[in-house]
Coordinates of C-alpha atoms in Angstrom, one line a residue:
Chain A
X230 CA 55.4 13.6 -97.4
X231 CA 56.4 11.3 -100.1
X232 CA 54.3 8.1 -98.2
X233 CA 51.1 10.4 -98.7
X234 CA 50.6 9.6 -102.5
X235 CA 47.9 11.5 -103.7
X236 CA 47.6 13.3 -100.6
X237 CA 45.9 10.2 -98.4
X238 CA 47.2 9.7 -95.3
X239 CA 47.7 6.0 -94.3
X240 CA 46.0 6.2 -91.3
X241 CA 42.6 7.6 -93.3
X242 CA 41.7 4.1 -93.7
X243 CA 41.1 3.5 -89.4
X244 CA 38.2 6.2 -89.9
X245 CA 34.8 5.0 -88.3
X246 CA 32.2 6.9 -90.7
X247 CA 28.4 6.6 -89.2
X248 CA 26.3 4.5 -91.5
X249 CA 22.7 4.6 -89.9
X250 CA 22.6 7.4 -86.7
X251 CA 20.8 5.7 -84.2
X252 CA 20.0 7.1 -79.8
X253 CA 19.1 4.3 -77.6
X254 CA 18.7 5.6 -74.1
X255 CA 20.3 8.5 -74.5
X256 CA 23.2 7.0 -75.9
X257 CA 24.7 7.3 -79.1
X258 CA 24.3 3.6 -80.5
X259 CA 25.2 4.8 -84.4
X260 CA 25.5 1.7 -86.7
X261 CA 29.2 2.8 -87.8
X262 CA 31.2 0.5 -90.6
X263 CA 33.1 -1.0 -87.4
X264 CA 29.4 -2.2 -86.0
X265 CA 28.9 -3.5 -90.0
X266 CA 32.6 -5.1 -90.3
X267 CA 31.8 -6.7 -86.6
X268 CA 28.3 -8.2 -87.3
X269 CA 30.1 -9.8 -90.5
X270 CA 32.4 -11.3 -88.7
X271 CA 29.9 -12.7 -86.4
X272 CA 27.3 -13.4 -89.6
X273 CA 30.2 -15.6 -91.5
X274 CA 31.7 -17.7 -88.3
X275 CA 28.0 -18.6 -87.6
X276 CA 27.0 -19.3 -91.2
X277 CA 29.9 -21.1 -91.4
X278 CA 29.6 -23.5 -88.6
X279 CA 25.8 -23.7 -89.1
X280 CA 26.1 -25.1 -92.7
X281 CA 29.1 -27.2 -91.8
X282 CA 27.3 -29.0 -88.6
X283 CA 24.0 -29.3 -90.6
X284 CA 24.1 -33.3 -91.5
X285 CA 26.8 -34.6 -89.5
X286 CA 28.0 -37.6 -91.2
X287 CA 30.1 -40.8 -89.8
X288 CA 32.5 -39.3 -92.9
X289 CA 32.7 -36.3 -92.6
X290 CA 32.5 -33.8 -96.1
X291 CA 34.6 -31.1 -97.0
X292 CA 33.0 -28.3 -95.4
X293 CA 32.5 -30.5 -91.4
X294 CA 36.2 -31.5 -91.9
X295 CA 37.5 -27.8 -92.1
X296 CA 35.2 -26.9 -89.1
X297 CA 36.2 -30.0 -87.2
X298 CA 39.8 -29.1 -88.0
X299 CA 39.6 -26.0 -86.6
X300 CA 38.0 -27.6 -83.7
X301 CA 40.2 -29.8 -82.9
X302 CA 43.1 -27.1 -83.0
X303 CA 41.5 -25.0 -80.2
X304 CA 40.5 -28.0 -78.3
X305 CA 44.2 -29.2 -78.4
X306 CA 45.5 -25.7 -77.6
X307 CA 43.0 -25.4 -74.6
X308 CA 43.9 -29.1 -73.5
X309 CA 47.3 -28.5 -73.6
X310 CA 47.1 -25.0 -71.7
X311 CA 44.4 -25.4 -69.6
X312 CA 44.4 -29.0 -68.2
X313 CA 41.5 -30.9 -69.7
X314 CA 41.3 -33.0 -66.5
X315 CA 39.4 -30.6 -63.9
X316 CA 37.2 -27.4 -65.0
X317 CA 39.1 -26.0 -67.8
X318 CA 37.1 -27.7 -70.8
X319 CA 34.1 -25.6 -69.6
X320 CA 36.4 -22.4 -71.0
X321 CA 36.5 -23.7 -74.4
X322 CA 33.7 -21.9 -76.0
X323 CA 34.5 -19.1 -74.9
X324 CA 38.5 -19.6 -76.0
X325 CA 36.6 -21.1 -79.4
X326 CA 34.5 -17.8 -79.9
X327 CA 37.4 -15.4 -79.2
X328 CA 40.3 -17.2 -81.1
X329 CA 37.5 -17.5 -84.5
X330 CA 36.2 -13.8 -84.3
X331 CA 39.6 -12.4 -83.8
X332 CA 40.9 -14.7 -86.5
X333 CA 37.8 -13.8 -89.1
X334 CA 38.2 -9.7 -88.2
X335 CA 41.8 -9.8 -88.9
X336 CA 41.2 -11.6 -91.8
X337 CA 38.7 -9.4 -93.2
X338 CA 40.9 -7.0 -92.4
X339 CA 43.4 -8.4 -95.4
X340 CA 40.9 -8.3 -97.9
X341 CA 41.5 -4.5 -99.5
X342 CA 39.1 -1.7 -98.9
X343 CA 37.9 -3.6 -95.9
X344 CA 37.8 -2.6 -92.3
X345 CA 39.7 -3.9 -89.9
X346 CA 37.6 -3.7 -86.3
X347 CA 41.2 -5.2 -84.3
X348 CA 43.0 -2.4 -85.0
X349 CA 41.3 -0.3 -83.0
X350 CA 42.1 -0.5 -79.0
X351 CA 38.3 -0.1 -77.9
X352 CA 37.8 -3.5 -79.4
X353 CA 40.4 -5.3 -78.6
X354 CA 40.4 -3.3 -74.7
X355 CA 36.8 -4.7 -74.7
X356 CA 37.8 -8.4 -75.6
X357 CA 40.9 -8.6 -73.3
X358 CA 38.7 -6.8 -70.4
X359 CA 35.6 -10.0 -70.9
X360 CA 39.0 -13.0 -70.4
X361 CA 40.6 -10.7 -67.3
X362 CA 36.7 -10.7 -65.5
X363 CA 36.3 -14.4 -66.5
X364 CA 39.1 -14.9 -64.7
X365 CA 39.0 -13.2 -61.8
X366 CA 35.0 -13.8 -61.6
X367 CA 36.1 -17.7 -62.3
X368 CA 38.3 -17.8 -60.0
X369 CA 36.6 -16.2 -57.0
X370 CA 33.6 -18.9 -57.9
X371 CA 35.8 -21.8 -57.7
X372 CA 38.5 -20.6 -54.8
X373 CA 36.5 -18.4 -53.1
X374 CA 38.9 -15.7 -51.1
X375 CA 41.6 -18.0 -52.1
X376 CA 41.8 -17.2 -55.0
X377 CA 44.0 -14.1 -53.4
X378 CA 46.5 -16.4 -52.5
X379 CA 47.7 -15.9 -56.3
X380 CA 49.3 -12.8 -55.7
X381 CA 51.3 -14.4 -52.9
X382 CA 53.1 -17.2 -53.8
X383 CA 53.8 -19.9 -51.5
X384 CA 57.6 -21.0 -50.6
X385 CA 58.7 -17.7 -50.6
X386 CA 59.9 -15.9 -47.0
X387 CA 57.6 -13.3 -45.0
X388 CA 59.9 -10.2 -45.5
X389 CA 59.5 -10.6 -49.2
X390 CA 56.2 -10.3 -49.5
X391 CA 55.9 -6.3 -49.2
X392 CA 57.9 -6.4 -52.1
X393 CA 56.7 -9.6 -54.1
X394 CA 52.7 -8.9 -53.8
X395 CA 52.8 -5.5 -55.4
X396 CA 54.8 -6.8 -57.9
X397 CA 52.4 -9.6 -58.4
X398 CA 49.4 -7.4 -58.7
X399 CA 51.1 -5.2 -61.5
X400 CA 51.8 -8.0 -63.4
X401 CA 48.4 -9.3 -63.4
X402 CA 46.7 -5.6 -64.2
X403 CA 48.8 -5.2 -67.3
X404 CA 47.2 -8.3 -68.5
X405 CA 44.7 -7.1 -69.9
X406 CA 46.4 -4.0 -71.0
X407 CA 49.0 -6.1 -73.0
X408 CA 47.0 -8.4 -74.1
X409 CA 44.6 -5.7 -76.1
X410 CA 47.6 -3.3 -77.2
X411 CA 49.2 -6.4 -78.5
X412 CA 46.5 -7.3 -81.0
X413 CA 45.8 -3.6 -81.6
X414 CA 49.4 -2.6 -82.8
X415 CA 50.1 -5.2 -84.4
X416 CA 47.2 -5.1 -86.9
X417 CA 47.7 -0.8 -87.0
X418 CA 51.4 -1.2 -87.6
X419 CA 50.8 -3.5 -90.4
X420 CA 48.2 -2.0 -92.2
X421 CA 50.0 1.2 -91.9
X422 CA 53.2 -0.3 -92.8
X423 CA 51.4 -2.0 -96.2
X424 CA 49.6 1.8 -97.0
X425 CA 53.2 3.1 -96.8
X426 CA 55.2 1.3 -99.1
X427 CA 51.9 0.9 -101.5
X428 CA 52.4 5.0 -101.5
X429 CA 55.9 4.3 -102.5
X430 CA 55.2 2.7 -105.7
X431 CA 52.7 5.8 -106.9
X432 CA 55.2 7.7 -105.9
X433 CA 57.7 6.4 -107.4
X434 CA 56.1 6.4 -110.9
X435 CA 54.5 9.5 -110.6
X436 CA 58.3 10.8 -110.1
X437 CA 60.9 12.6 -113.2
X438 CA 63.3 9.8 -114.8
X439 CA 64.9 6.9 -113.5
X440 CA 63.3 7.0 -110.7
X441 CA 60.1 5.3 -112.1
X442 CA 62.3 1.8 -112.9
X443 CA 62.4 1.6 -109.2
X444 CA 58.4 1.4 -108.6
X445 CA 58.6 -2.3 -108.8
X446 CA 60.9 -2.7 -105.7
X447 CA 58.0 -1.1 -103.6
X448 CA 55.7 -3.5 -105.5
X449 CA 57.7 -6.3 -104.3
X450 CA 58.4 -5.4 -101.0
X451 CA 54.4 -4.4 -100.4
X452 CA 53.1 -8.4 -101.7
X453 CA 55.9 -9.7 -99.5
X454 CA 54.7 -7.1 -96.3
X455 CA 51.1 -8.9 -97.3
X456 CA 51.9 -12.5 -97.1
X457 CA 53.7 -11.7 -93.7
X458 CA 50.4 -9.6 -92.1
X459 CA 48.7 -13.0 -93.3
X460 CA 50.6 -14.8 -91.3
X461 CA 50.5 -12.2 -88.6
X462 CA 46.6 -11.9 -88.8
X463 CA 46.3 -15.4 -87.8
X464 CA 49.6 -16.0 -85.6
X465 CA 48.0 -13.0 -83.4
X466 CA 44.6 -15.0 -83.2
X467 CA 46.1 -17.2 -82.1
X468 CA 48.2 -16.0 -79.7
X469 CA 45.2 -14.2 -77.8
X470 CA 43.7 -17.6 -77.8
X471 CA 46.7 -19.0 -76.1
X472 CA 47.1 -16.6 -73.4
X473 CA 43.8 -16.7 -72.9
X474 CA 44.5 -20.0 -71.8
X475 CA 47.1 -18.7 -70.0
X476 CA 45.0 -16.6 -67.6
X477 CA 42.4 -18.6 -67.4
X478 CA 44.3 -21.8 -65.9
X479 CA 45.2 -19.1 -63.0
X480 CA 41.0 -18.9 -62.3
X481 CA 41.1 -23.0 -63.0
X482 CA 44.2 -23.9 -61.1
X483 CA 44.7 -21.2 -58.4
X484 CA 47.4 -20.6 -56.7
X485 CA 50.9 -21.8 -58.3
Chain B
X122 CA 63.6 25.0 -83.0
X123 CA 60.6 24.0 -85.0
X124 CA 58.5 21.0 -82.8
X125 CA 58.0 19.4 -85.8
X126 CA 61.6 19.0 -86.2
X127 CA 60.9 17.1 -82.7
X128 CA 58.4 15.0 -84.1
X129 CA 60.7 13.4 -86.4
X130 CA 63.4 13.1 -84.0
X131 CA 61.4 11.0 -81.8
X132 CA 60.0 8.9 -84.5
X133 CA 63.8 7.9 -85.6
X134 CA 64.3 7.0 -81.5
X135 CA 61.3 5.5 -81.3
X136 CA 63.0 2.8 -84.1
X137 CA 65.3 2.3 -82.0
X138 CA 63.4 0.2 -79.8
X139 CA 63.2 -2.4 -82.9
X140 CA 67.1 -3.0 -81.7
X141 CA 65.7 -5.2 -79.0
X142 CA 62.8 -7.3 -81.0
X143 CA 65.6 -7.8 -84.0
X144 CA 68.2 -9.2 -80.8
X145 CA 65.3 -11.4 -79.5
X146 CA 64.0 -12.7 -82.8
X147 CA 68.2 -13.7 -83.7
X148 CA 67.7 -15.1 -80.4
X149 CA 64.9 -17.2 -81.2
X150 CA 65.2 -18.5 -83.9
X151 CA 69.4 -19.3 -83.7
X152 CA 68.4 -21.4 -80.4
X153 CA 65.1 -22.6 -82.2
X154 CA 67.9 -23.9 -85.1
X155 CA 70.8 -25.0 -82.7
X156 CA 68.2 -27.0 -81.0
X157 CA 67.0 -28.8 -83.9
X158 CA 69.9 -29.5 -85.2
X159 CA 70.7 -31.5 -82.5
X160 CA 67.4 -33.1 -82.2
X161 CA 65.6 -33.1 -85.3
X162 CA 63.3 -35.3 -84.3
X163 CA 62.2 -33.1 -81.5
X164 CA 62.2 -30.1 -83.8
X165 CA 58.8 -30.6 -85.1
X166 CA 56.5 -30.5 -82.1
X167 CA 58.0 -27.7 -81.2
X168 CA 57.0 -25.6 -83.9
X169 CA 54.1 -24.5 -82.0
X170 CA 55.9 -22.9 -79.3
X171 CA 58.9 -20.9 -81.5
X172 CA 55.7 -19.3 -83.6
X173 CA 54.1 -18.0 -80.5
X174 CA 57.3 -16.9 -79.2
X175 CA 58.2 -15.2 -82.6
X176 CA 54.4 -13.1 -82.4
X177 CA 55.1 -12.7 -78.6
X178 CA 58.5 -11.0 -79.6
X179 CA 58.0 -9.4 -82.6
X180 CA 55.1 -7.5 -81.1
X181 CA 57.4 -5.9 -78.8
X182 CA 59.0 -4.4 -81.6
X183 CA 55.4 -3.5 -83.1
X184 CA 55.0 -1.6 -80.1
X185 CA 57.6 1.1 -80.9
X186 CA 57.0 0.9 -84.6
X187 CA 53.6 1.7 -83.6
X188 CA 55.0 4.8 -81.4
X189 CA 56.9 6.0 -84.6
X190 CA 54.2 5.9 -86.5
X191 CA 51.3 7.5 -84.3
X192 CA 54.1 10.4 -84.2
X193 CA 54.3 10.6 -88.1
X194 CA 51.3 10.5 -88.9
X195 CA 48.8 11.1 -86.2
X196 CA 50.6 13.6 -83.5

């Protein structure tokens, strides 16, 4: 196929190679590059934070103003989502932690040669299945059994229940499931979309002719595709953060 | 008939399912505009809300990108 430039396929660059084998308990616990790429993440949000909250000052400096910034945006997101008046500001580290080590991941992602950990489903599956037991564990902890009454909304007649409650359970299963394939495609689609029309241009010029006076349209197009998975990377950060929220004003707020 | 002849075929229908994301995104973003056109004071806090619906949408069409590409490249 003409996308295959050079004979690499454009999903080559998902391949999780073992760095360090490692068995712990009879499982295989290999440090892999998505273990590395993961641990950076971590290592930079942390590092970043520590050295910007290191000597808080009445003005704050460069460095405490992007991290109070950023603050301030989550905090604003879960206030207006979540309902700052009862329980919900106790969810905002853990909205805080997800939205920055989705955000940093993706990001990382962008930066060529790296790995992107997000576009694979076992990590995203793994994030979206931590909010969907935080909120049912939240929930049963604050509601107790009533926090059943969820799936059966109140004001609605008894005959339509047999037909409403299933209806209402789907929907909150495939929660999780859409919330994790969500992040996941997007950031597969796109990088496979960039590797594609980046094998167009090699393509292109390694073709007879005319034909190589059109490599710069792929060019074009490919720098364009990047600025928009920039804008992706952090729109679908975001957008995990927020329905997050979402979720979790069900464990906060109960029945609607 | 050769399956990989089906491959491809499926991948082209699988596009078709970027009909619906390119309908909602018009959507969108023509209301988003009519809106703040007639408001454009208004238009500005609500910025917030047509980007998340834009990543809510456009991920819909992701999703059978994403089919069409698994088939290319990875079936």
């Amino acid at each position: 196929m003409a996308a295959e430039g050079g004979g690499h396929s454009p999903i080559e660059q998902f391949a999780i190679k073992v760095v360090q084998p490692l068995k712990l308990f009879g499982y295989d616990a290999s440090i892999t590059n998505a273990t590395l790429f993961m641990l950076l993440a971590v290592a930079l949000i942390v590092g970043f934070f520590f050295v910007a909250t290191r000597n808080p000052g009445r003005v704050p400096g460069r460095l405490q103003g992007a991290a109070e910034a950023i603050y301030e945006f989550i905090a604003s997101t879960v206030r207006d989502n979540l309902d700052d008046g009862k329980d919900g500001r106790k969810y905002l580290p853990l909205v805080f932690s997800l939205f920055m080590f989705v955000l940093v991941a993706n990001m990382l992602g962008m930066i060529p040669g790296f790995f992107t950990v997000t576009s694979h489903i076992i990590v995203t599956a793994a994030l979206a299945l931590l909010v969907i037991s935080v909120v049912i564990i939240g929930g049963f902890m604050r509601h107790g059994i009533g926090f059943l009454k969820l799936f059966a909304p109140s004001g609605v007649p008894g005959w339509l229940m047999p037909i409403l409650i299933p209806i209402e359970v789907i929907s909150f299963v495939s929660r999780p499931i859409s919330l994790s394939v969500r992040l996941f495609a997007n950031m597969l689609a796109g990088h496979i979309a960039l590797k594609i029309f980046a094998g167009f241009v090699g393509a292109l010029l390694g073709a007879a002719g005319i034909a190589k006076l059109m490599a710069p349209l792929p060019l074009a197009l490919t720098t364009a595709l990047t600025a928009l998975e920039f804008l992706v990377a952090f729109l679908q950060a975001y957008v995990f953060a927020v329905l997050t929220c979402v979720y979790l004003s069900d464990a906060v707020h109960g029945a609607h | 008939m050769d399956p990989v002849v089906g491959k491809y075929i499926g991948a082209g229908l699988a596009c078709l399912g970027m009909a619906g994301a390119g309908i909602g995104l018009g959507n969108l973003f023509g209301q988003f505009l009519s809106g703040a056109l007639r408001n454009p004071s208004a238009a500005d806090s609500q910025r917030g809300t047509l980007l998340l619906g834009f990543a809510l949408t456009e991920a819909l069409g992701i999703f059978s990108l994403l089919v069409a590409l698994l088939l290319l490249f990875v079936v």
